[in-house]
Amino acid sequence: VQLVESGGGSVQAGGSLTLSCVVSGLSLDTYVVAWFRQAPGKEREGVAYIGSGDVDTYYVNSVEGRFIISSDKSKNTVYLQMNDLKPEDTAVYYCAADLAVVVITTVMLRREASALDYWGKGTLVTVSS
């Protein structure tokens, strides 16, 4: 199993970035993928997830209306489009996967991120004011 993130970089406040997570060894029809982020000195937090049916999506309040999660099953890839970026969005962004019940409870209930089994190595997003 491998999850590989890309698309991070440095942008000014108000700018946009799109992150990609290529998943191998897991079926997106069975597993749910979420994006997490970890800012310096802070705990890793769930940002968004997309259900295996591509219908269910969830965003934490701090990014709702600015970030969009989507997937392309033909490419086994999950995307995170980030718009109107703010300096507080600066973090290492990780994609992670597990069964739906684990992802949903971890992200929505803000439980320990380590509950998810499969992780990428992360991509850095830096937003300057």
GROMACS .gro file of N, CA, C and O in nm:
model
  516
    1VAL      N    1   0.086  -0.119   0.000
    1VAL     CA    2   0.000   0.000   0.000
    1VAL      C    3   0.090   0.124   0.000
    1VAL      O    4   0.185   0.133   0.077
    2GLN      N    5   0.053   0.219  -0.084
    2GLN     CA    6   0.131   0.342  -0.091
    2GLN      C    7   0.040   0.460  -0.120
    2GLN      O    8  -0.049   0.450  -0.205
    3LEU      N    9   0.059   0.567  -0.048
    3LEU     CA   10  -0.010   0.693  -0.073
    3LEU      C   11   0.098   0.799  -0.095
    3LEU      O   12   0.188   0.814  -0.010
    4VAL      N   13   0.089   0.871  -0.206
    4VAL     CA   14   0.192   0.969  -0.239
    4VAL      C   15   0.126   1.103  -0.267
    4VAL      O   16   0.047   1.115  -0.361
    5GLU      N   17   0.160   1.201  -0.185
    5GLU     CA   18   0.106   1.336  -0.201
    5GLU      C   19   0.198   1.419  -0.290
    5GLU      O   20   0.320   1.398  -0.294
    6SER      N   21   0.138   1.516  -0.357
    6SER     CA   22   0.214   1.614  -0.434
    6SER      C   23   0.131   1.741  -0.445
    6SER      O   24   0.011   1.740  -0.415
    7GLY      N   25   0.195   1.848  -0.491
    7GLY     CA   26   0.123   1.971  -0.516
    7GLY      C   27   0.144   2.081  -0.413
    7GLY      O   28   0.093   2.191  -0.429
    8GLY      N   29   0.218   2.051  -0.308
    8GLY     CA   30   0.243   2.154  -0.209
    8GLY      C   31   0.334   2.263  -0.264
    8GLY      O   32   0.392   2.249  -0.372
    9GLY      N   33   0.345   2.372  -0.189
    9GLY     CA   34   0.430   2.481  -0.232
    9GLY      C   35   0.406   2.604  -0.148
    9GLY      O   36   0.340   2.598  -0.044
   10SER      N   37   0.458   2.716  -0.196
   10SER     CA   38   0.444   2.843  -0.126
   10SER      C   39   0.356   2.936  -0.207
   10SER      O   40   0.377   2.952  -0.327
   11VAL      N   41   0.258   2.995  -0.141
   11VAL     CA   42   0.168   3.089  -0.206
   11VAL      C   43   0.142   3.206  -0.112
   11VAL      O   44   0.164   3.196   0.009
   12GLN      N   45   0.092   3.311  -0.170
   12GLN     CA   46   0.051   3.425  -0.088
   12GLN      C   47  -0.093   3.406  -0.043
   12GLN      O   48  -0.169   3.331  -0.105
   13ALA      N   49  -0.128   3.473   0.063
   13ALA     CA   50  -0.265   3.467   0.113
   13ALA      C   51  -0.362   3.503   0.002
   13ALA      O   52  -0.338   3.596  -0.075
   14GLY      N   53  -0.470   3.429  -0.005
   14GLY     CA   54  -0.569   3.448  -0.109
   14GLY      C   55  -0.547   3.361  -0.231
   14GLY      O   56  -0.634   3.350  -0.318
   15GLY      N   57  -0.431   3.297  -0.236
   15GLY     CA   58  -0.399   3.212  -0.351
   15GLY      C   59  -0.460   3.074  -0.339
   15GLY      O   60  -0.532   3.043  -0.243
   16SER      N   61  -0.429   2.991  -0.439
   16SER     CA   62  -0.486   2.856  -0.445
   16SER      C   63  -0.378   2.753  -0.474
   16SER      O   64  -0.276   2.783  -0.538
   17LEU      N   65  -0.400   2.633  -0.426
   17LEU     CA   66  -0.317   2.516  -0.457
   17LEU      C   67  -0.408   2.395  -0.466
   17LEU      O   68  -0.512   2.389  -0.399
   18THR      N   69  -0.367   2.299  -0.546
   18THR     CA   70  -0.438   2.172  -0.551
   18THR      C   71  -0.341   2.059  -0.518
   18THR      O   72  -0.239   2.043  -0.586
   19LEU      N   73  -0.372   1.986  -0.414
   19LEU     CA   74  -0.292   1.872  -0.373
   19LEU      C   75  -0.348   1.745  -0.436
   19LEU      O   76  -0.469   1.732  -0.456
   20SER      N   77  -0.258   1.653  -0.465
   20SER     CA   78  -0.297   1.523  -0.520
   20SER      C   79  -0.247   1.412  -0.429
   20SER      O   80  -0.139   1.425  -0.370
   21CYS      N   81  -0.323   1.305  -0.421
   21CYS     CA   82  -0.283   1.187  -0.344
   21CYS      C   83  -0.308   1.066  -0.432
   21CYS      O   84  -0.424   1.030  -0.458
   22VAL      N   85  -0.201   1.006  -0.479
   22VAL     CA   86  -0.213   0.885  -0.562
   22VAL      C   87  -0.207   0.764  -0.471
   22VAL      O   88  -0.111   0.748  -0.394
   23VAL      N   89  -0.309   0.681  -0.480
   23VAL     CA   90  -0.322   0.565  -0.391
   23VAL      C   91  -0.297   0.438  -0.470
   23VAL      O   92  -0.354   0.417  -0.577
   24SER      N   93  -0.210   0.353  -0.418
   24SER     CA   94  -0.188   0.224  -0.481
   24SER      C   95  -0.201   0.115  -0.375
   24SER      O   96  -0.165   0.136  -0.259
   25GLY      N   97  -0.255   0.001  -0.416
   25GLY     CA   98  -0.271  -0.110  -0.324
   25GLY      C   99  -0.401  -0.110  -0.247
   25GLY      O  100  -0.427  -0.201  -0.169
   26LEU      N  101  -0.481  -0.007  -0.266
   26LEU     CA  102  -0.613   0.001  -0.202
   26LEU      C  103  -0.716   0.042  -0.305
   26LEU      O  104  -0.685   0.120  -0.395
   27SER      N  105  -0.837  -0.007  -0.290
   27SER     CA  106  -0.944   0.034  -0.381
   27SER      C  107  -1.022   0.149  -0.320
   27SER      O  108  -1.066   0.142  -0.204
   28LEU      N  109  -1.040   0.254  -0.398
   28LEU     CA  110  -1.120   0.368  -0.352
   28LEU      C  111  -1.269   0.333  -0.346
   28LEU      O  112  -1.348   0.413  -0.298
   29ASP      N  113  -1.304   0.216  -0.395
   29ASP     CA  114  -1.443   0.170  -0.380
   29ASP      C  115  -1.465   0.112  -0.241
   29ASP      O  116  -1.580   0.095  -0.199
   30THR      N  117  -1.357   0.080  -0.172
   30THR     CA  118  -1.367   0.018  -0.041
   30THR      C  119  -1.316   0.108   0.071
   30THR      O  120  -1.371   0.110   0.181
   31TYR      N  121  -1.210   0.181   0.042
   31TYR     CA  122  -1.146   0.263   0.145
   31TYR      C  123  -1.182   0.410   0.127
   31TYR      O  124  -1.203   0.457   0.015
   32VAL      N  125  -1.185   0.480   0.239
   32VAL     CA  126  -1.212   0.624   0.240
   32VAL      C  127  -1.080   0.697   0.259
   32VAL      O  128  -0.997   0.656   0.341
   33VAL      N  129  -1.062   0.803   0.185
   33VAL     CA  130  -0.940   0.883   0.193
   33VAL      C  131  -0.970   1.017   0.259
   33VAL      O  132  -1.072   1.080   0.229
   34ALA      N  133  -0.884   1.057   0.346
   34ALA     CA  134  -0.896   1.185   0.414
   34ALA      C  135  -0.768   1.264   0.399
   34ALA      O  136  -0.660   1.208   0.379
   35TRP      N  137  -0.781   1.395   0.410
   35TRP     CA  138  -0.665   1.483   0.417
   35TRP      C  139  -0.652   1.533   0.561
   35TRP      O  140  -0.752   1.575   0.622
   36PHE      N  141  -0.530   1.528   0.610
   36PHE     CA  142  -0.497   1.580   0.741
   36PHE      C  143  -0.390   1.688   0.722
   36PHE      O  144  -0.325   1.696   0.617
   37ARG      N  145  -0.370   1.767   0.824
   37ARG     CA  146  -0.260   1.863   0.821
   37ARG      C  147  -0.202   1.877   0.961
   37ARG      O  148  -0.271   1.856   1.061
   38GLN      N  149  -0.076   1.911   0.963
   38GLN     CA  150  -0.008   1.933   1.090
   38GLN      C  151   0.080   2.057   1.080
   38GLN      O  152   0.176   2.060   1.003
   39ALA      N  153   0.041   2.157   1.158
   39ALA     CA  154   0.118   2.280   1.165
   39ALA      C  155   0.226   2.265   1.271
   39ALA      O  156   0.214   2.183   1.362
   40PRO      N  157   0.332   2.344   1.263
   40PRO     CA  158   0.440   2.334   1.362
   40PRO      C  159   0.387   2.351   1.503
   40PRO      O  160   0.313   2.445   1.533
   41GLY      N  161   0.422   2.256   1.589
   41GLY     CA  162   0.383   2.264   1.728
   41GLY      C  163   0.240   2.226   1.757
   41GLY      O  164   0.195   2.238   1.871
   42LYS      N  165   0.169   2.181   1.656
   42LYS     CA  166   0.028   2.144   1.675
   42LYS      C  167   0.005   1.997   1.642
   42LYS      O  168   0.086   1.934   1.575
   43GLU      N  169  -0.107   1.945   1.689
   43GLU     CA  170  -0.142   1.808   1.659
   43GLU      C  171  -0.194   1.797   1.516
   43GLU      O  172  -0.242   1.893   1.457
   44ARG      N  173  -0.182   1.677   1.464
   44ARG     CA  174  -0.235   1.652   1.330
   44ARG      C  175  -0.387   1.654   1.336
   44ARG      O  176  -0.448   1.592   1.424
   45GLU      N  177  -0.449   1.727   1.244
   45GLU     CA  178  -0.594   1.739   1.244
   45GLU      C  179  -0.651   1.697   1.109
   45GLU      O  180  -0.591   1.722   1.003
   46GLY      N  181  -0.768   1.635   1.114
   46GLY     CA  182  -0.837   1.599   0.992
   46GLY      C  183  -0.897   1.723   0.928
   46GLY      O  184  -0.953   1.808   0.997
   47VAL      N  185  -0.886   1.734   0.798
   47VAL     CA  186  -0.934   1.851   0.725
   47VAL      C  187  -1.059   1.817   0.644
   47VAL      O  188  -1.156   1.892   0.644
   48ALA      N  189  -1.055   1.704   0.575
   48ALA     CA  190  -1.167   1.666   0.489
   48ALA      C  191  -1.157   1.519   0.455
   48ALA      O  192  -1.049   1.460   0.462
   49TYR      N  193  -1.270   1.458   0.422
   49TYR     CA  194  -1.266   1.323   0.368
   49TYR      C  195  -1.371   1.310   0.258
   49TYR      O  196  -1.465   1.389   0.249
   50ILE      N  197  -1.353   1.207   0.177
   50ILE     CA  198  -1.449   1.178   0.071
   50ILE      C  199  -1.485   1.031   0.080
   50ILE      O  200  -1.398   0.944   0.091
   51GLY      N  201  -1.615   1.002   0.079
   51GLY     CA  202  -1.661   0.866   0.090
   51GLY      C  203  -1.633   0.784  -0.034
   51GLY      O  204  -1.605   0.838  -0.141
   52SER      N  205  -1.641   0.654  -0.019
   52SER     CA  206  -1.610   0.565  -0.130
   52SER      C  207  -1.707   0.582  -0.247
   52SER      O  208  -1.674   0.550  -0.360
   53GLY      N  209  -1.826   0.635  -0.220
   53GLY     CA  210  -1.921   0.659  -0.328
   53GLY      C  211  -1.907   0.795  -0.392
   53GLY      O  212  -1.983   0.829  -0.483
   54ASP      N  213  -1.811   0.873  -0.347
   54ASP     CA  214  -1.784   1.008  -0.399
   54ASP      C  215  -1.896   1.107  -0.372
   54ASP      O  216  -1.891   1.220  -0.419
   55VAL      N  217  -1.996   1.066  -0.300
   55VAL     CA  218  -2.108   1.155  -0.271
   55VAL      C  219  -2.087   1.224  -0.138
   55VAL      O  220  -2.111   1.344  -0.124
   56ASP      N  221  -2.043   1.147  -0.042
   56ASP     CA  222  -2.027   1.201   0.092
   56ASP      C  223  -1.893   1.270   0.105
   56ASP      O  224  -1.788   1.209   0.086
   57THR      N  225  -1.898   1.396   0.141
   57THR     CA  226  -1.776   1.469   0.172
   57THR      C  227  -1.797   1.541   0.305
   57THR      O  228  -1.910   1.570   0.344
   58TYR      N  229  -1.687   1.568   0.371
   58TYR     CA  230  -1.694   1.638   0.499
   58TYR      C  231  -1.574   1.730   0.509
   58TYR      O  232  -1.464   1.695   0.465
   59TYR      N  233  -1.598   1.848   0.567
   59TYR     CA  234  -1.493   1.945   0.587
   59TYR      C  235  -1.500   1.998   0.730
   59TYR      O  236  -1.609   2.021   0.783
   60VAL      N  237  -1.385   2.022   0.787
   60VAL     CA  238  -1.387   2.089   0.916
   60VAL      C  239  -1.426   2.235   0.894
   60VAL      O  240  -1.409   2.289   0.784
   61ASN      N  241  -1.477   2.296   0.997
   61ASN     CA  242  -1.531   2.433   0.984
   61ASN      C  243  -1.428   2.531   0.928
   61ASN      O  244  -1.463   2.620   0.849
   62SER      N  245  -1.304   2.514   0.967
   62SER     CA  246  -1.203   2.612   0.929
   62SER      C  247  -1.174   2.616   0.779
   62SER      O  248  -1.117   2.714   0.730
   63VAL      N  249  -1.211   2.511   0.706
   63VAL     CA  250  -1.183   2.508   0.561
   63VAL      C  251  -1.309   2.500   0.477
   63VAL      O  252  -1.302   2.513   0.354
   64GLU      N  253  -1.423   2.477   0.539
   64GLU     CA  254  -1.547   2.464   0.462
   64GLU      C  255  -1.575   2.591   0.383
   64GLU      O  256  -1.562   2.701   0.433
   65GLY      N  257  -1.609   2.571   0.255
   65GLY     CA  258  -1.633   2.684   0.167
   65GLY      C  259  -1.509   2.729   0.093
   65GLY      O  260  -1.519   2.806  -0.004
   66ARG      N  261  -1.391   2.683   0.136
   66ARG     CA  262  -1.266   2.721   0.070
   66ARG      C  263  -1.196   2.600   0.007
   66ARG      O  264  -1.131   2.614  -0.096
   67PHE      N  265  -1.208   2.484   0.067
   67PHE     CA  266  -1.142   2.362   0.018
   67PHE      C  267  -1.245   2.270  -0.045
   67PHE      O  268  -1.361   2.265  -0.002
   68ILE      N  269  -1.202   2.198  -0.148
   68ILE     CA  270  -1.288   2.100  -0.214
   68ILE      C  271  -1.212   1.970  -0.230
   68ILE      O  272  -1.103   1.969  -0.288
   69ILE      N  273  -1.270   1.862  -0.179
   69ILE     CA  274  -1.209   1.729  -0.195
   69ILE      C  275  -1.282   1.655  -0.306
   69ILE      O  276  -1.405   1.664  -0.318
   70SER      N  277  -1.206   1.586  -0.389
   70SER     CA  278  -1.265   1.511  -0.500
   70SER      C  279  -1.177   1.391  -0.531
   70SER      O  280  -1.065   1.381  -0.479
   71SER      N  281  -1.229   1.302  -0.612
   71SER     CA  282  -1.149   1.185  -0.647
   71SER      C  283  -1.168   1.149  -0.794
   71SER      O  284  -1.271   1.182  -0.855
   72ASP      N  285  -1.070   1.084  -0.850
   72ASP     CA  286  -1.076   1.029  -0.985
   72ASP      C  287  -1.038   0.882  -0.972
   72ASP      O  288  -0.920   0.849  -0.961
   73LYS      N  289  -1.139   0.797  -0.970
   73LYS     CA  290  -1.111   0.655  -0.946
   73LYS      C  291  -1.036   0.591  -1.061
   73LYS      O  292  -0.966   0.492  -1.042
   74SER      N  293  -1.048   0.647  -1.180
   74SER     CA  294  -0.974   0.592  -1.293
   74SER      C  295  -0.823   0.611  -1.274
   74SER      O  296  -0.743   0.537  -1.331
   75LYS      N  297  -0.787   0.709  -1.193
   75LYS     CA  298  -0.646   0.736  -1.164
   75LYS      C  299  -0.610   0.699  -1.021
   75LYS      O  300  -0.497   0.721  -0.978
   76ASN      N  301  -0.708   0.647  -0.947
   76ASN     CA  302  -0.687   0.614  -0.804
   76ASN      C  303  -0.625   0.733  -0.730
   76ASN      O  304  -0.532   0.717  -0.651
   77THR      N  305  -0.680   0.849  -0.756
   77THR     CA  306  -0.624   0.973  -0.702
   77THR      C  307  -0.732   1.054  -0.633
   77THR      O  308  -0.845   1.064  -0.682
   78VAL      N  309  -0.695   1.112  -0.520
   78VAL     CA  310  -0.783   1.203  -0.446
   78VAL      C  311  -0.717   1.341  -0.445
   78VAL      O  312  -0.596   1.351  -0.425
   79TYR      N  313  -0.798   1.443  -0.465
   79TYR     CA  314  -0.747   1.579  -0.475
   79TYR      C  315  -0.800   1.665  -0.360
   79TYR      O  316  -0.908   1.639  -0.307
   80LEU      N  317  -0.726   1.766  -0.327
   80LEU     CA  318  -0.772   1.867  -0.234
   80LEU      C  319  -0.745   2.003  -0.296
   80LEU      O  320  -0.629   2.047  -0.302
   81GLN      N  321  -0.849   2.064  -0.348
   81GLN     CA  322  -0.837   2.198  -0.404
   81GLN      C  323  -0.853   2.298  -0.291
   81GLN      O  324  -0.955   2.299  -0.221
   82MET      N  325  -0.752   2.382  -0.275
   82MET     CA  326  -0.751   2.478  -0.164
   82MET      C  327  -0.754   2.619  -0.220
   82MET      O  328  -0.661   2.659  -0.293
   83ASN      N  329  -0.860   2.691  -0.191
   83ASN     CA  330  -0.878   2.827  -0.239
   83ASN      C  331  -0.874   2.926  -0.124
   83ASN      O  332  -0.896   2.888  -0.008
   84ASP      N  333  -0.852   3.052  -0.157
   84ASP     CA  334  -0.851   3.158  -0.056
   84ASP      C  335  -0.765   3.117   0.064
   84ASP      O  336  -0.809   3.125   0.180
   85LEU      N  337  -0.645   3.075   0.035
   85LEU     CA  338  -0.557   3.026   0.142
   85LEU      C  339  -0.520   3.136   0.239
   85LEU      O  340  -0.505   3.254   0.201
   86LYS      N  341  -0.506   3.097   0.365
   86LYS     CA  342  -0.473   3.189   0.471
   86LYS      C  343  -0.343   3.144   0.538
   86LYS      O  344  -0.309   3.026   0.533
   87PRO      N  345  -0.272   3.235   0.602
   87PRO     CA  346  -0.147   3.195   0.670
   87PRO      C  347  -0.168   3.081   0.769
   87PRO      O  348  -0.079   2.996   0.785
   88GLU      N  349  -0.286   3.075   0.831
   88GLU     CA  350  -0.312   2.967   0.927
   88GLU      C  351  -0.332   2.832   0.860
   88GLU      O  352  -0.344   2.729   0.928
   89ASP      N  353  -0.336   2.829   0.727
   89ASP     CA  354  -0.342   2.701   0.655
   89ASP      C  355  -0.203   2.641   0.636
   89ASP      O  356  -0.190   2.528   0.588
   90THR      N  357  -0.100   2.713   0.674
   90THR     CA  358   0.036   2.664   0.662
   90THR      C  359   0.054   2.537   0.745
   90THR      O  360   0.026   2.536   0.865
   91ALA      N  361   0.098   2.431   0.680
   91ALA     CA  362   0.112   2.301   0.747
   91ALA      C  363   0.169   2.200   0.650
   91ALA      O  364   0.175   2.225   0.528
   92VAL      N  365   0.207   2.086   0.702
   92VAL     CA  366   0.233   1.969   0.618
   92VAL      C  367   0.100   1.897   0.602
   92VAL      O  368   0.032   1.868   0.701
   93TYR      N  369   0.063   1.872   0.478
   93TYR     CA  370  -0.063   1.806   0.447
   93TYR      C  371  -0.038   1.660   0.412
   93TYR      O  372   0.050   1.629   0.331
   94TYR      N  373  -0.116   1.573   0.475
   94TYR     CA  374  -0.105   1.429   0.455
   94TYR      C  375  -0.237   1.374   0.403
   94TYR      O  376  -0.343   1.417   0.446
   95CYS      N  377  -0.229   1.275   0.317
   95CYS     CA  378  -0.348   1.198   0.287
   95CYS      C  379  -0.336   1.064   0.361
   95CYS      O  380  -0.226   1.015   0.385
   96ALA      N  381  -0.451   1.012   0.398
   96ALA     CA  382  -0.456   0.889   0.475
   96ALA      C  383  -0.580   0.811   0.435
   96ALA      O  384  -0.677   0.870   0.387
   97ALA      N  385  -0.576   0.681   0.455
   97ALA     CA  386  -0.688   0.597   0.415
   97ALA      C  387  -0.715   0.489   0.517
   97ALA      O  388  -0.624   0.442   0.587
   98ASP      N  389  -0.840   0.453   0.525
   98ASP     CA  390  -0.883   0.342   0.609
   98ASP      C  391  -1.029   0.313   0.576
   98ASP      O  392  -1.087   0.376   0.486
   99LEU      N  393  -1.088   0.220   0.649
   99LEU     CA  394  -1.230   0.193   0.630
   99LEU      C  395  -1.312   0.312   0.678
   99LEU      O  396  -1.267   0.392   0.761
  100ALA      N  397  -1.431   0.323   0.625
  100ALA     CA  398  -1.514   0.442   0.648
  100ALA      C  399  -1.534   0.473   0.796
  100ALA      O  400  -1.519   0.589   0.838
  101VAL      N  401  -1.566   0.373   0.876
  101VAL     CA  402  -1.597   0.400   1.016
  101VAL      C  403  -1.477   0.460   1.088
  101VAL      O  404  -1.492   0.548   1.175
  102VAL      N  405  -1.357   0.418   1.053
  102VAL     CA  406  -1.237   0.471   1.118
  102VAL      C  407  -1.213   0.615   1.076
  102VAL      O  408  -1.187   0.703   1.159
  103VAL      N  409  -1.223   0.642   0.947
  103VAL     CA  410  -1.196   0.776   0.896
  103VAL      C  411  -1.300   0.874   0.949
  103VAL      O  412  -1.266   0.982   0.998
  104ILE      N  413  -1.425   0.837   0.940
  104ILE     CA  414  -1.533   0.930   0.979
  104ILE      C  415  -1.524   0.964   1.127
  104ILE      O  416  -1.532   1.081   1.165
  105THR      N  417  -1.506   0.864   1.211
  105THR     CA  418  -1.500   0.893   1.354
  105THR      C  419  -1.374   0.971   1.389
  105THR      O  420  -1.376   1.059   1.475
  106THR      N  421  -1.264   0.942   1.323
  106THR     CA  422  -1.140   1.013   1.353
  106THR      C  423  -1.150   1.160   1.315
  106THR      O  424  -1.111   1.248   1.392
  107VAL      N  425  -1.201   1.189   1.195
  107VAL     CA  426  -1.206   1.327   1.148
  107VAL      C  427  -1.317   1.405   1.219
  107VAL      O  428  -1.294   1.514   1.270
  108MET      N  429  -1.437   1.349   1.221
  108MET     CA  430  -1.551   1.423   1.276
  108MET      C  431  -1.541   1.439   1.427
  108MET      O  432  -1.582   1.542   1.481
  109LEU      N  433  -1.488   1.339   1.494
  109LEU     CA  434  -1.480   1.345   1.640
  109LEU      C  435  -1.342   1.388   1.688
  109LEU      O  436  -1.316   1.387   1.809
  110ARG      N  437  -1.256   1.423   1.593
  110ARG     CA  438  -1.121   1.474   1.624
  110ARG      C  439  -1.044   1.377   1.714
  110ARG      O  440  -0.979   1.417   1.810
  111ARG      N  441  -1.051   1.250   1.679
  111ARG     CA  442  -0.976   1.150   1.755
  111ARG      C  443  -0.834   1.141   1.703
  111ARG      O  444  -0.797   1.206   1.605
  112GLU      N  445  -0.753   1.060   1.769
  112GLU     CA  446  -0.612   1.046   1.734
  112GLU      C  447  -0.597   1.006   1.588
  112GLU      O  448  -0.651   0.905   1.543
  113ALA      N  449  -0.521   1.085   1.515
  113ALA     CA  450  -0.503   1.059   1.373
  113ALA      C  451  -0.435   0.924   1.349
  113ALA      O  452  -0.453   0.863   1.244
  114SER      N  453  -0.358   0.878   1.446
  114SER     CA  454  -0.286   0.752   1.431
  114SER      C  455  -0.379   0.632   1.419
  114SER      O  456  -0.335   0.522   1.389
  115ALA      N  457  -0.509   0.654   1.438
  115ALA     CA  458  -0.606   0.545   1.423
  115ALA      C  459  -0.612   0.495   1.279
  115ALA      O  460  -0.648   0.379   1.255
  116LEU      N  461  -0.579   0.582   1.184
  116LEU     CA  462  -0.582   0.539   1.044
  116LEU      C  463  -0.458   0.458   1.011
  116LEU      O  464  -0.349   0.489   1.057
  117ASP      N  465  -0.476   0.355   0.929
  117ASP     CA  466  -0.366   0.262   0.902
  117ASP      C  467  -0.269   0.308   0.795
  117ASP      O  468  -0.150   0.274   0.802
  118TYR      N  469  -0.318   0.379   0.694
  118TYR     CA  470  -0.234   0.406   0.577
  118TYR      C  471  -0.213   0.556   0.558
  118TYR      O  472  -0.309   0.632   0.554
  119TRP      N  473  -0.086   0.594   0.544
  119TRP     CA  474  -0.049   0.735   0.538
  119TRP      C  475   0.052   0.762   0.428
  119TRP      O  476   0.137   0.677   0.398
  120GLY      N  477   0.042   0.881   0.371
  120GLY     CA  478   0.148   0.930   0.285
  120GLY      C  479   0.252   1.001   0.370
  120GLY      O  480   0.238   1.014   0.492
  121LYS      N  481   0.357   1.050   0.303
  121LYS     CA  482   0.466   1.115   0.376
  121LYS      C  483   0.446   1.264   0.391
  121LYS      O  484   0.520   1.330   0.466
  122GLY      N  485   0.349   1.319   0.323
  122GLY     CA  486   0.314   1.460   0.341
  122GLY      C  487   0.374   1.552   0.236
  122GLY      O  488   0.473   1.520   0.171
  123THR      N  489   0.310   1.667   0.221
  123THR     CA  490   0.358   1.772   0.132
  123THR      C  491   0.336   1.906   0.202
  123THR      O  492   0.233   1.929   0.264
  124LEU      N  493   0.437   1.993   0.196
  124LEU     CA  494   0.434   2.117   0.272
  124LEU      C  495   0.362   2.228   0.196
  124LEU      O  496   0.390   2.252   0.078
  125VAL      N  497   0.272   2.294   0.266
  125VAL     CA  498   0.203   2.411   0.213
  125VAL      C  499   0.239   2.530   0.302
  125VAL      O  500   0.219   2.525   0.424
  126THR      N  501   0.290   2.635   0.240
  126THR     CA  502   0.327   2.755   0.314
  126THR      C  503   0.252   2.874   0.254
  126THR      O  504   0.260   2.899   0.134
  127VAL      N  505   0.178   2.943   0.340
  127VAL     CA  506   0.100   3.058   0.296
  127VAL      C  507   0.154   3.183   0.365
  127VAL      O  508   0.154   3.190   0.488
  128SER      N  509   0.197   3.277   0.287
  128SER     CA  510   0.252   3.400   0.343
  128SER      C  511   0.151   3.513   0.335
  128SER      O  512   0.067   3.518   0.245
  129SER      N  513   0.161   3.603   0.431
  129SER     CA  514   0.064   3.714   0.438
  129SER      C  515   0.110   3.832   0.352
  129SER      O  516   0.221   3.838   0.306
   0.00000   0.00000   0.00000
